[in-house]
Amino acid sequence: MGRYIARRLLVAIPTLIAISFVMYAILALAPIDPLAAFGADPRVPPETRERIREAWGLNEPWPIRYMKWLAALVRGDFGTSFMSRAAVGDLIWQRLPNTLAVVGVAYIVGVLIALPAGILSAVRRNTPLDHVISTAAYVGFSVPTFFTGILLVIIFSIKLQWLTFLYDSTLKITDGPSLIAQIKQSIMPIAVLGLFNAAVLTRYVRASMLENLPLDYVRTAHAKGLGERVVVLGHVMRNSLIPVVTLIALGVPTVFGGAIVTEQIFHVPGIGELLVTSIGTGDTPVVAGVVMIFAALVVGFNLLADLLYAVLDPRIRYS
Amino acid sequence: MGVAVLVAACSQGAQPSPTATGGGAATATTAPVTRGQGGDLKILYWQAPTILNPHQATGTKDNDASRLMIEPMAAFGPDGKPVPVLAAQIPTIDNGGVARDLLKVTWKLKTGVKWSDGTPFTADDAVFSFQYQCNEKAAASTDAACADVASFAAQGADTVVITYKQPTPFYYIWGVGLSYGILQKAQFSACPDEKAKDCPANLKPIGTGPYKLREFKPGDVVLYDMNENYRDANKPFFKTVTFKGGGDAVASARAVCQTGEVDFGWNLQVEAAVLRPMVEGTESKCSVVPEYGVLERIHVNFADPSASLGDRRAEPDTKHPFFSDINVRKAVAMVANRQSVADQLYGKYGGAPTCNVVVIPESFVSKNTANEAVCKYDPAAAEKLLQDNGWVKGADGVRAKGGVRLEITYQTSTNAVRQKTQDIIKADLEKIGFRVTLRNSPAATFFTNTAPDGANKFFADLEEFASGQEPDPLSTLLGYTCDNRAGKDNNWNKPNYSRYCNPEYDKQVNIVRTELDAAKRTAAAIAANDILVKDVVVIPLVNRVAPTADGASKLLKGHRTSAFESSVWDIADWSK
């Protein structure tokens, strides 16, 4: 097992380097210009733009820029944002709490809804309850988050005026009222994302349960005289969850990647929002930093998912 | 887009109006307020500020967020006249602040002004700041006018002397407005030359403005506290400011007009059909008072853009095959449906139709053009004009005279609104016997002097674009003089893309350039504007919103928009 992990980690290094190269090449060759932020501003003439380009180190050929960037990355330095002249690491670090508070919580909420809903739906197959859950799940993942997000804003912020849709990242939770304020400002984005996640996962849980329910070991368990609850939760669920757990583990990196659309709608200054504005303004060091972290997380959680598999399913052994 | 225009303004000699005195024109009309009486002022920008040093800024959002702290010597008020900020008074020829040779401008600064850290503000700070922005190694985004200045020097603690290299009629070009925010020497001298761009102070500058920084999260939010050392003991009204960034223009409009979560929403650049009901509905919590000052217009080519001329293509000494006939130009102007373009594509919060070349400030805007035939949409009269002058329709519906067919290439930059404008105008032109080919190229190539389909080269018959205007009309007017015709020998760097040349027009511009008497100078500027319109050099379409159409809560008082300034330039005067 230890050797397996070591081998996987060694393979991860060239994988990440390859990812970084492809990503950097795409960014360098894409027609995005960080100086485009000046637009047609007559107060910033071409000579000034040229000087700024030079100061930002954009005049060097991109392979050289890539090597320098990679060398700095190995030392743990993500570089400096063009737009804010702040360290990219700091910018990401600053946004992580917001992303975890909204996207992370929404992910947990999604899992907590999906597990019981999927199990119930499978066990009570073809009953009205199953139909309700399945239909809700289909609707949930078919309706895009930008639609549900705006719908909630219109209902709860504009019509009813109950909730704010501008997320305040400076709110510090110190007492009851500030906790309520935090819940009030994050309930809509969490609901949007949580229900979407739940809808996607419910279908997997249900399908996986349905695969296991007719198997012989279930019949054996029933024949032994075990109660319904013990059979479903103790036997069927444990086996059905193996693929689901993998799925959940593989989904964790997307939490750190933020939720671009939802963060945008509710003005949550998370990592997704950072990524999308940086792409828009051509702030390539930030884009590169976020993408690399995301890549590392994907590689890491892939490994974790594989290891979890072995833990959950004794038939699987790595050597 | 107005690059050439602005550059021209800085290098030509002329005399500005001496009426720009004092600054009494722009004092706030709010009731007396007590400092810090208000609570939190909430501002929403759908582009988030990322840096707070205006000289390292990459956009309006940064300039505006820094403007709460960093101030210039003076600002251009809504009428285009300078209003003192850190200056004690506006220098003029009459008060001796401007030398008669128009080379030297002496700025007296307010005394007793303190930085928000309590240290005194002096002329040394101003001089340091000017040197900082003109230091090439600092790569400031505000160094445009540096080439025209010979020196800045402090005289004592409260006087700054600016010496221009050439007589500079618009002598406020240096030191007034957005680009000339003054940094604290003590803070920024720690980051000389190349260190300037990565200076930690860029994210937490100390200023003289009404607010000081509490917390800044780049790309997200800026929190300010009132500056206890601010020079006006009764201001600012709001104790704190939250300057939030992100989202999009529609969300900003919702937040200021529908939910009322914020007091001020920047640049509600939203389709008129969406914005109007939000602003004008009975439940609306906001108002939008647009200021205009960016002219969207069509230029007529006086040179011959035929590709067959090769190297000589559109050179100033060639003659356009049919636009050299004033009647053809007039016919084009008479089918330019500016009303319909303005109503359908821009709306009240986007722009208003205009038939002038100089559109701001108000005192320089001509009142003579509205009744001109070329300013009225009249396809029937246009068609008759062509018919009467021998332009006869052929079998294919295209008019021709002596073998010259009225075939037009009409170019502009790639932009949905511009392409729709092209469609509207093309339809009318084709009805009266023109054949029109539309062309558009991306802004990045259209606004360069290198691309063959760029605006400067103007290898087409008509072209459409827009540019902002300065508080003085000279720079705009210089875009049409004989000397300034763009061509091969000046690498298409001169601003007269139409290659128009009219000694009568040049005479009027020369008066604007040299006349000391304000009334005569204004009259000449208006006369020059009228020539451009009546001679159909330019077909003005829409006077667009400048700088932005901001939404302000109906409760917010004391806010005034200036087309020449940041949206928050007078934030010290805001109250509720």
mmCIF file with all atom_site columns, N, CA and C in Angstrom, chain A residues 37-38 40 42-45 48 51-52 55-56 83-86 91 94-95 157-158 161 164-167 169-170 264 267 269, chain B residues 1 6 50-51 57-58 136 139-141 143-144 178 197-198 203 217-220 223 244 246-247 251 254 258-259 261-262 285:
data_model
loop_
_atom_site.group_PDB
_atom_site.id
_atom_site.type_symbol
_atom_site.label_atom_id
_atom_site.label_alt_id
_atom_site.label_comp_id
_atom_site.label_asym_id
_atom_site.label_entity_id
_atom_site.label_seq_id
_atom_site.pdbx_PDB_ins_code
_atom_site.Cartn_x
_atom_site.Cartn_y
_atom_site.Cartn_z
_atom_site.occupancy
_atom_site.B_iso_or_equiv
_atom_site.pdbx_formal_charge
_atom_site.auth_seq_id
_atom_site.auth_comp_id
_atom_site.auth_asym_id
_atom_site.auth_atom_id
_atom_site.pdbx_PDB_model_num
ATOM 1   N N  . ALA A 1 37  ? -7.819  46.303 -20.229 1.00 0.00 ? 37  ALA A N  1
ATOM 2   C CA . ALA A 1 37  ? -8.622  46.971 -19.211 1.00 0.00 ? 37  ALA A CA 1
ATOM 3   C C  . ALA A 1 37  ? -8.633  48.484 -19.429 1.00 0.00 ? 37  ALA A C  1
ATOM 4   N N  . PHE A 1 38  ? -7.592  48.988 -20.066 1.00 0.00 ? 38  PHE A N  1
ATOM 5   C CA . PHE A 1 38  ? -7.562  50.428 -20.339 1.00 0.00 ? 38  PHE A CA 1
ATOM 6   C C  . PHE A 1 38  ? -8.518  50.799 -21.467 1.00 0.00 ? 38  PHE A C  1
ATOM 7   N N  . ALA A 1 40  ? -10.235 51.996 -24.597 1.00 0.00 ? 40  ALA A N  1
ATOM 8   C CA . ALA A 1 40  ? -9.838  53.042 -25.526 1.00 0.00 ? 40  ALA A CA 1
ATOM 9   C C  . ALA A 1 40  ? -9.560  54.334 -24.753 1.00 0.00 ? 40  ALA A C  1
ATOM 10  N N  . PRO A 1 42  ? -8.277  57.486 -23.684 1.00 0.00 ? 42  PRO A N  1
ATOM 11  C CA . PRO A 1 42  ? -7.304  58.345 -24.352 1.00 0.00 ? 42  PRO A CA 1
ATOM 12  C C  . PRO A 1 42  ? -6.208  58.826 -23.410 1.00 0.00 ? 42  PRO A C  1
ATOM 13  N N  . ARG A 1 43  ? -6.413  58.652 -22.107 1.00 0.00 ? 43  ARG A N  1
ATOM 14  C CA . ARG A 1 43  ? -5.387  59.128 -21.180 1.00 0.00 ? 43  ARG A CA 1
ATOM 15  C C  . ARG A 1 43  ? -4.242  58.129 -21.056 1.00 0.00 ? 43  ARG A C  1
ATOM 16  N N  . VAL A 1 44  ? -4.387  56.971 -21.667 1.00 0.00 ? 44  VAL A N  1
ATOM 17  C CA . VAL A 1 44  ? -3.305  55.983 -21.606 1.00 0.00 ? 44  VAL A CA 1
ATOM 18  C C  . VAL A 1 44  ? -2.846  55.679 -23.035 1.00 0.00 ? 44  VAL A C  1
ATOM 19  N N  . PRO A 1 45  ? -1.931  56.476 -23.560 1.00 0.00 ? 45  PRO A N  1
ATOM 20  C CA . PRO A 1 45  ? -1.490  56.322 -24.952 1.00 0.00 ? 45  PRO A CA 1
ATOM 21  C C  . PRO A 1 45  ? -0.642  55.056 -25.142 1.00 0.00 ? 45  PRO A C  1
ATOM 22  N N  . THR A 1 48  ? 2.682   54.557 -23.189 1.00 0.00 ? 48  THR A N  1
ATOM 23  C CA . THR A 1 48  ? 2.491   54.231 -21.776 1.00 0.00 ? 48  THR A CA 1
ATOM 24  C C  . THR A 1 48  ? 2.170   52.748 -21.628 1.00 0.00 ? 48  THR A C  1
ATOM 25  N N  . ARG A 1 51  ? 5.222   50.658 -21.897 1.00 0.00 ? 51  ARG A N  1
ATOM 26  C CA . ARG A 1 51  ? 6.058   50.691 -20.685 1.00 0.00 ? 51  ARG A CA 1
ATOM 27  C C  . ARG A 1 51  ? 5.487   49.774 -19.612 1.00 0.00 ? 51  ARG A C  1
ATOM 28  N N  . ILE A 1 52  ? 4.161   49.787 -19.501 1.00 0.00 ? 52  ILE A N  1
ATOM 29  C CA . ILE A 1 52  ? 3.536   48.942 -18.472 1.00 0.00 ? 52  ILE A CA 1
ATOM 30  C C  . ILE A 1 52  ? 3.739   47.468 -18.827 1.00 0.00 ? 52  ILE A C  1
ATOM 31  N N  . ALA A 1 55  ? 7.111   46.540 -17.840 1.00 0.00 ? 55  ALA A N  1
ATOM 32  C CA . ALA A 1 55  ? 7.240   46.430 -16.383 1.00 0.00 ? 55  ALA A CA 1
ATOM 33  C C  . ALA A 1 55  ? 6.599   45.140 -15.871 1.00 0.00 ? 55  ALA A C  1
ATOM 34  N N  . TRP A 1 56  ? 5.580   44.669 -16.554 1.00 0.00 ? 56  TRP A N  1
ATOM 35  C CA . TRP A 1 56  ? 4.912   43.440 -16.127 1.00 0.00 ? 56  TRP A CA 1
ATOM 36  C C  . TRP A 1 56  ? 5.628   42.199 -16.657 1.00 0.00 ? 56  TRP A C  1
ATOM 37  N N  . MET A 1 83  ? -3.244  42.907 -11.900 1.00 0.00 ? 83  MET A N  1
ATOM 38  C CA . MET A 1 83  ? -4.241  43.922 -11.600 1.00 0.00 ? 83  MET A CA 1
ATOM 39  C C  . MET A 1 83  ? -4.066  44.524 -10.212 1.00 0.00 ? 83  MET A C  1
ATOM 40  N N  . SER A 1 84  ? -3.686  43.697 -9.229  1.00 0.00 ? 84  SER A N  1
ATOM 41  C CA . SER A 1 84  ? -3.637  44.272 -7.894  1.00 0.00 ? 84  SER A CA 1
ATOM 42  C C  . SER A 1 84  ? -2.216  44.360 -7.358  1.00 0.00 ? 84  SER A C  1
ATOM 43  N N  . ARG A 1 85  ? -1.245  43.819 -8.090  1.00 0.00 ? 85  ARG A N  1
ATOM 44  C CA . ARG A 1 85  ? 0.136   43.810 -7.632  1.00 0.00 ? 85  ARG A CA 1
ATOM 45  C C  . ARG A 1 85  ? 0.245   43.152 -6.258  1.00 0.00 ? 85  ARG A C  1
ATOM 46  N N  . ALA A 1 86  ? -0.672  42.255 -5.936  1.00 0.00 ? 86  ALA A N  1
ATOM 47  C CA . ALA A 1 86  ? -0.588  41.511 -4.683  1.00 0.00 ? 86  ALA A CA 1
ATOM 48  C C  . ALA A 1 86  ? -0.206  40.077 -5.031  1.00 0.00 ? 86  ALA A C  1
ATOM 49  N N  . LEU A 1 91  ? -4.187  36.357 -2.564  1.00 0.00 ? 91  LEU A N  1
ATOM 50  C CA . LEU A 1 91  ? -5.530  36.574 -3.120  1.00 0.00 ? 91  LEU A CA 1
ATOM 51  C C  . LEU A 1 91  ? -6.371  35.311 -2.977  1.00 0.00 ? 91  LEU A C  1
ATOM 52  N N  . GLN A 1 94  ? -7.231  34.632 0.679   1.00 0.00 ? 94  GLN A N  1
ATOM 53  C CA . GLN A 1 94  ? -8.248  35.559 1.155   1.00 0.00 ? 94  GLN A CA 1
ATOM 54  C C  . GLN A 1 94  ? -9.653  35.115 0.755   1.00 0.00 ? 94  GLN A C  1
ATOM 55  N N  . ARG A 1 95  ? -9.749  34.423 -0.377  1.00 0.00 ? 95  ARG A N  1
ATOM 56  C CA . ARG A 1 95  ? -11.063 34.054 -0.887  1.00 0.00 ? 95  ARG A CA 1
ATOM 57  C C  . ARG A 1 95  ? -11.510 32.669 -0.451  1.00 0.00 ? 95  ARG A C  1
ATOM 58  N N  . SER A 1 157 ? -35.287 38.722 -2.398  1.00 0.00 ? 157 SER A N  1
ATOM 59  C CA . SER A 1 157 ? -34.643 40.017 -2.202  1.00 0.00 ? 157 SER A CA 1
ATOM 60  C C  . SER A 1 157 ? -35.502 41.148 -2.725  1.00 0.00 ? 157 SER A C  1
ATOM 61  N N  . ILE A 1 158 ? -36.036 40.959 -3.936  1.00 0.00 ? 158 ILE A N  1
ATOM 62  C CA . ILE A 1 158 ? -36.715 42.091 -4.554  1.00 0.00 ? 158 ILE A CA 1
ATOM 63  C C  . ILE A 1 158 ? -38.180 42.162 -4.147  1.00 0.00 ? 158 ILE A C  1
ATOM 64  N N  . GLN A 1 161 ? -38.181 41.205 0.013   1.00 0.00 ? 161 GLN A N  1
ATOM 65  C CA . GLN A 1 161 ? -37.166 42.000 0.707   1.00 0.00 ? 161 GLN A CA 1
ATOM 66  C C  . GLN A 1 161 ? -36.754 41.380 2.044   1.00 0.00 ? 161 GLN A C  1
ATOM 67  N N  . THR A 1 164 ? -30.619 39.652 1.734   1.00 0.00 ? 164 THR A N  1
ATOM 68  C CA . THR A 1 164 ? -29.732 40.435 0.887   1.00 0.00 ? 164 THR A CA 1
ATOM 69  C C  . THR A 1 164 ? -29.100 39.528 -0.158  1.00 0.00 ? 164 THR A C  1
ATOM 70  N N  . PHE A 1 165 ? -28.816 40.056 -1.346  1.00 0.00 ? 165 PHE A N  1
ATOM 71  C CA . PHE A 1 165 ? -28.114 39.213 -2.307  1.00 0.00 ? 165 PHE A CA 1
ATOM 72  C C  . PHE A 1 165 ? -26.685 39.719 -2.552  1.00 0.00 ? 165 PHE A C  1
ATOM 73  N N  . LEU A 1 166 ? -26.236 40.653 -1.717  1.00 0.00 ? 166 LEU A N  1
ATOM 74  C CA . LEU A 1 166 ? -24.843 41.089 -1.790  1.00 0.00 ? 166 LEU A CA 1
ATOM 75  C C  . LEU A 1 166 ? -24.106 40.474 -0.611  1.00 0.00 ? 166 LEU A C  1
ATOM 76  N N  . TYR A 1 167 ? -23.231 39.539 -0.894  1.00 0.00 ? 167 TYR A N  1
ATOM 77  C CA . TYR A 1 167 ? -22.530 38.818 0.171   1.00 0.00 ? 167 TYR A CA 1
ATOM 78  C C  . TYR A 1 167 ? -21.462 39.719 0.773   1.00 0.00 ? 167 TYR A C  1
ATOM 79  N N  . SER A 1 169 ? -18.224 39.878 2.656   1.00 0.00 ? 169 SER A N  1
ATOM 80  C CA . SER A 1 169 ? -17.120 39.004 3.061   1.00 0.00 ? 169 SER A CA 1
ATOM 81  C C  . SER A 1 169 ? -16.424 39.522 4.307   1.00 0.00 ? 169 SER A C  1
ATOM 82  N N  . THR A 1 170 ? -16.772 40.724 4.767   1.00 0.00 ? 170 THR A N  1
ATOM 83  C CA . THR A 1 170 ? -16.089 41.279 5.928   1.00 0.00 ? 170 THR A CA 1
ATOM 84  C C  . THR A 1 170 ? -16.831 40.971 7.221   1.00 0.00 ? 170 THR A C  1
ATOM 85  N N  . GLN A 1 264 ? -21.008 34.674 -8.724  1.00 0.00 ? 264 GLN A N  1
ATOM 86  C CA . GLN A 1 264 ? -21.233 35.921 -9.459  1.00 0.00 ? 264 GLN A CA 1
ATOM 87  C C  . GLN A 1 264 ? -22.596 36.529 -9.102  1.00 0.00 ? 264 GLN A C  1
ATOM 88  N N  . HIS A 1 267 ? -22.642 37.812 -5.530  1.00 0.00 ? 267 HIS A N  1
ATOM 89  C CA . HIS A 1 267 ? -21.483 38.644 -5.192  1.00 0.00 ? 267 HIS A CA 1
ATOM 90  C C  . HIS A 1 267 ? -20.634 38.003 -4.097  1.00 0.00 ? 267 HIS A C  1
ATOM 91  N N  . PRO A 1 269 ? -17.321 36.756 -2.970  1.00 0.00 ? 269 PRO A N  1
ATOM 92  C CA . PRO A 1 269 ? -15.962 36.869 -3.494  1.00 0.00 ? 269 PRO A CA 1
ATOM 93  C C  . PRO A 1 269 ? -15.181 35.587 -3.259  1.00 0.00 ? 269 PRO A C  1
ATOM 94  N N  . MET B 2 1   ? -9.692  55.795 -28.222 1.00 0.00 ? 1   MET B N  1
ATOM 95  C CA . MET B 2 1   ? -10.144 56.313 -29.494 1.00 0.00 ? 1   MET B CA 1
ATOM 96  C C  . MET B 2 1   ? -9.804  57.782 -29.651 1.00 0.00 ? 1   MET B C  1
ATOM 97  N N  . LEU B 2 6   ? -6.191  63.907 -28.029 1.00 0.00 ? 6   LEU B N  1
ATOM 98  C CA . LEU B 2 6   ? -5.637  64.381 -26.773 1.00 0.00 ? 6   LEU B CA 1
ATOM 99  C C  . LEU B 2 6   ? -4.177  64.782 -26.929 1.00 0.00 ? 6   LEU B C  1
ATOM 100 N N  . THR B 2 50  ? -8.939  46.684 -7.666  1.00 0.00 ? 50  THR B N  1
ATOM 101 C CA . THR B 2 50  ? -7.875  45.731 -7.383  1.00 0.00 ? 50  THR B CA 1
ATOM 102 C C  . THR B 2 50  ? -6.619  46.413 -6.860  1.00 0.00 ? 50  THR B C  1
ATOM 103 N N  . ILE B 2 51  ? -6.533  47.737 -7.015  1.00 0.00 ? 51  ILE B N  1
ATOM 104 C CA . ILE B 2 51  ? -5.344  48.449 -6.549  1.00 0.00 ? 51  ILE B CA 1
ATOM 105 C C  . ILE B 2 51  ? -5.800  49.859 -6.177  1.00 0.00 ? 51  ILE B C  1
ATOM 106 N N  . ALA B 2 57  ? -3.167  52.210 -11.574 1.00 0.00 ? 57  ALA B N  1
ATOM 107 C CA . ALA B 2 57  ? -4.511  51.684 -11.786 1.00 0.00 ? 57  ALA B CA 1
ATOM 108 C C  . ALA B 2 57  ? -4.653  51.093 -13.179 1.00 0.00 ? 57  ALA B C  1
ATOM 109 N N  . THR B 2 58  ? -5.555  50.128 -13.295 1.00 0.00 ? 58  THR B N  1
ATOM 110 C CA . THR B 2 58  ? -5.827  49.583 -14.615 1.00 0.00 ? 58  THR B CA 1
ATOM 111 C C  . THR B 2 58  ? -7.269  49.829 -15.035 1.00 0.00 ? 58  THR B C  1
ATOM 112 N N  . GLU B 2 136 ? 9.756   56.940 -15.889 1.00 0.00 ? 136 GLU B N  1
ATOM 113 C CA . GLU B 2 136 ? 9.456   55.818 -16.781 1.00 0.00 ? 136 GLU B CA 1
ATOM 114 C C  . GLU B 2 136 ? 9.621   54.478 -16.084 1.00 0.00 ? 136 GLU B C  1
ATOM 115 N N  . ALA B 2 139 ? 6.641   53.050 -14.520 1.00 0.00 ? 139 ALA B N  1
ATOM 116 C CA . ALA B 2 139 ? 5.611   52.576 -15.460 1.00 0.00 ? 139 ALA B CA 1
ATOM 117 C C  . ALA B 2 139 ? 4.201   52.950 -15.004 1.00 0.00 ? 139 ALA B C  1
ATOM 118 N N  . ALA B 2 140 ? 4.002   54.216 -14.703 1.00 0.00 ? 140 ALA B N  1
ATOM 119 C CA . ALA B 2 140 ? 2.679   54.668 -14.285 1.00 0.00 ? 140 ALA B CA 1
ATOM 120 C C  . ALA B 2 140 ? 1.753   54.720 -15.499 1.00 0.00 ? 140 ALA B C  1
ATOM 121 N N  . SER B 2 141 ? 0.466   54.460 -15.240 1.00 0.00 ? 141 SER B N  1
ATOM 122 C CA . SER B 2 141 ? -0.482  54.526 -16.354 1.00 0.00 ? 141 SER B CA 1
ATOM 123 C C  . SER B 2 141 ? -0.926  55.963 -16.615 1.00 0.00 ? 141 SER B C  1
ATOM 124 N N  . ASP B 2 143 ? 1.163   58.667 -17.302 1.00 0.00 ? 143 ASP B N  1
ATOM 125 C CA . ASP B 2 143 ? 2.284   59.508 -17.733 1.00 0.00 ? 143 ASP B CA 1
ATOM 126 C C  . ASP B 2 143 ? 2.049   60.196 -19.077 1.00 0.00 ? 143 ASP B C  1
ATOM 127 N N  . ALA B 2 144 ? 0.814   60.194 -19.559 1.00 0.00 ? 144 ALA B N  1
ATOM 128 C CA . ALA B 2 144 ? 0.543   60.688 -20.913 1.00 0.00 ? 144 ALA B CA 1
ATOM 129 C C  . ALA B 2 144 ? 1.038   62.112 -21.161 1.00 0.00 ? 144 ALA B C  1
ATOM 130 N N  . LEU B 2 178 ? -8.540  63.584 -12.633 1.00 0.00 ? 178 LEU B N  1
ATOM 131 C CA . LEU B 2 178 ? -8.330  62.194 -12.256 1.00 0.00 ? 178 LEU B CA 1
ATOM 132 C C  . LEU B 2 178 ? -6.901  61.682 -12.252 1.00 0.00 ? 178 LEU B C  1
ATOM 133 N N  . LYS B 2 197 ? 5.891   49.430 -8.755  1.00 0.00 ? 197 LYS B N  1
ATOM 134 C CA . LYS B 2 197 ? 4.693   48.666 -9.106  1.00 0.00 ? 197 LYS B CA 1
ATOM 135 C C  . LYS B 2 197 ? 4.332   47.618 -8.048  1.00 0.00 ? 197 LYS B C  1
ATOM 136 N N  . ASP B 2 198 ? 5.313   47.085 -7.357  1.00 0.00 ? 198 ASP B N  1
ATOM 137 C CA . ASP B 2 198 ? 4.994   46.084 -6.341  1.00 0.00 ? 198 ASP B CA 1
ATOM 138 C C  . ASP B 2 198 ? 5.020   46.649 -4.925  1.00 0.00 ? 198 ASP B C  1
ATOM 139 N N  . LEU B 2 203 ? -1.572  49.190 -2.058  1.00 0.00 ? 203 LEU B N  1
ATOM 140 C CA . LEU B 2 203 ? -2.797  48.575 -1.547  1.00 0.00 ? 203 LEU B CA 1
ATOM 141 C C  . LEU B 2 203 ? -3.289  49.256 -0.274  1.00 0.00 ? 203 LEU B C  1
ATOM 142 N N  . LYS B 2 217 ? -9.694  44.273 0.377   1.00 0.00 ? 217 LYS B N  1
ATOM 143 C CA . LYS B 2 217 ? -9.538  42.935 -0.187  1.00 0.00 ? 217 LYS B CA 1
ATOM 144 C C  . LYS B 2 217 ? -9.583  43.100 -1.697  1.00 0.00 ? 217 LYS B C  1
ATOM 145 N N  . PRO B 2 218 ? -8.417  42.995 -2.343  1.00 0.00 ? 218 PRO B N  1
ATOM 146 C CA . PRO B 2 218 ? -8.382  43.265 -3.790  1.00 0.00 ? 218 PRO B CA 1
ATOM 147 C C  . PRO B 2 218 ? -9.377  42.387 -4.539  1.00 0.00 ? 218 PRO B C  1
ATOM 148 N N  . GLY B 2 219 ? -10.102 43.019 -5.430  1.00 0.00 ? 219 GLY B N  1
ATOM 149 C CA . GLY B 2 219 ? -11.072 42.275 -6.222  1.00 0.00 ? 219 GLY B CA 1
ATOM 150 C C  . GLY B 2 219 ? -12.366 42.001 -5.489  1.00 0.00 ? 219 GLY B C  1
ATOM 151 N N  . ASP B 2 220 ? -12.514 42.539 -4.301  1.00 0.00 ? 220 ASP B N  1
ATOM 152 C CA . ASP B 2 220 ? -13.730 42.252 -3.532  1.00 0.00 ? 220 ASP B CA 1
ATOM 153 C C  . ASP B 2 220 ? -14.310 43.526 -2.927  1.00 0.00 ? 220 ASP B C  1
ATOM 154 N N  . LEU B 2 223 ? -13.054 48.917 2.585   1.00 0.00 ? 223 LEU B N  1
ATOM 155 C CA . LEU B 2 223 ? -13.764 49.541 3.699   1.00 0.00 ? 223 LEU B CA 1
ATOM 156 C C  . LEU B 2 223 ? -13.003 50.793 4.117   1.00 0.00 ? 223 LEU B C  1
ATOM 157 N N  . LYS B 2 244 ? -18.105 48.009 -2.448  1.00 0.00 ? 244 LYS B N  1
ATOM 158 C CA . LYS B 2 244 ? -18.142 46.588 -2.805  1.00 0.00 ? 244 LYS B CA 1
ATOM 159 C C  . LYS B 2 244 ? -18.010 46.446 -4.321  1.00 0.00 ? 244 LYS B C  1
ATOM 160 N N  . GLY B 2 246 ? -17.987 43.642 -7.851  1.00 0.00 ? 246 GLY B N  1
ATOM 161 C CA . GLY B 2 246 ? -18.372 42.342 -8.369  1.00 0.00 ? 246 GLY B CA 1
ATOM 162 C C  . GLY B 2 246 ? -19.775 42.306 -8.924  1.00 0.00 ? 246 GLY B C  1
ATOM 163 N N  . GLY B 2 247 ? -20.111 41.161 -9.525  1.00 0.00 ? 247 GLY B N  1
ATOM 164 C CA . GLY B 2 247 ? -21.429 41.010 -10.132 1.00 0.00 ? 247 GLY B CA 1
ATOM 165 C C  . GLY B 2 247 ? -21.455 41.598 -11.527 1.00 0.00 ? 247 GLY B C  1
ATOM 166 N N  . ALA B 2 251 ? -27.250 43.373 -11.896 1.00 0.00 ? 251 ALA B N  1
ATOM 167 C CA . ALA B 2 251 ? -27.338 43.147 -10.450 1.00 0.00 ? 251 ALA B CA 1
ATOM 168 C C  . ALA B 2 251 ? -27.142 44.465 -9.699  1.00 0.00 ? 251 ALA B C  1
ATOM 169 N N  . ARG B 2 254 ? -30.330 46.310 -9.802  1.00 0.00 ? 254 ARG B N  1
ATOM 170 C CA . ARG B 2 254 ? -31.284 45.720 -8.852  1.00 0.00 ? 254 ARG B CA 1
ATOM 171 C C  . ARG B 2 254 ? -30.998 46.194 -7.429  1.00 0.00 ? 254 ARG B C  1
ATOM 172 N N  . GLN B 2 258 ? -33.977 48.401 -6.828  1.00 0.00 ? 258 GLN B N  1
ATOM 173 C CA . GLN B 2 258 ? -35.083 47.561 -6.374  1.00 0.00 ? 258 GLN B CA 1
ATOM 174 C C  . GLN B 2 258 ? -34.987 47.161 -4.909  1.00 0.00 ? 258 GLN B C  1
ATOM 175 N N  . THR B 2 259 ? -33.819 46.655 -4.490  1.00 0.00 ? 259 THR B N  1
ATOM 176 C CA . THR B 2 259 ? -33.739 46.236 -3.093  1.00 0.00 ? 259 THR B CA 1
ATOM 177 C C  . THR B 2 259 ? -33.253 47.383 -2.206  1.00 0.00 ? 259 THR B C  1
ATOM 178 N N  . GLU B 2 261 ? -30.317 47.960 -1.364  1.00 0.00 ? 261 GLU B N  1
ATOM 179 C CA . GLU B 2 261 ? -29.229 47.502 -0.495  1.00 0.00 ? 261 GLU B CA 1
ATOM 180 C C  . GLU B 2 261 ? -28.027 48.426 -0.540  1.00 0.00 ? 261 GLU B C  1
ATOM 181 N N  . VAL B 2 262 ? -27.875 49.124 -1.651  1.00 0.00 ? 262 VAL B N  1
ATOM 182 C CA . VAL B 2 262 ? -26.745 50.044 -1.744  1.00 0.00 ? 262 VAL B CA 1
ATOM 183 C C  . VAL B 2 262 ? -27.252 51.442 -2.070  1.00 0.00 ? 262 VAL B C  1
ATOM 184 N N  . LYS B 2 285 ? -36.220 52.778 -6.062  1.00 0.00 ? 285 LYS B N  1
ATOM 185 C CA . LYS B 2 285 ? -35.545 53.449 -4.959  1.00 0.00 ? 285 LYS B CA 1
ATOM 186 C C  . LYS B 2 285 ? -34.376 54.281 -5.458  1.00 0.00 ? 285 LYS B C  1
#
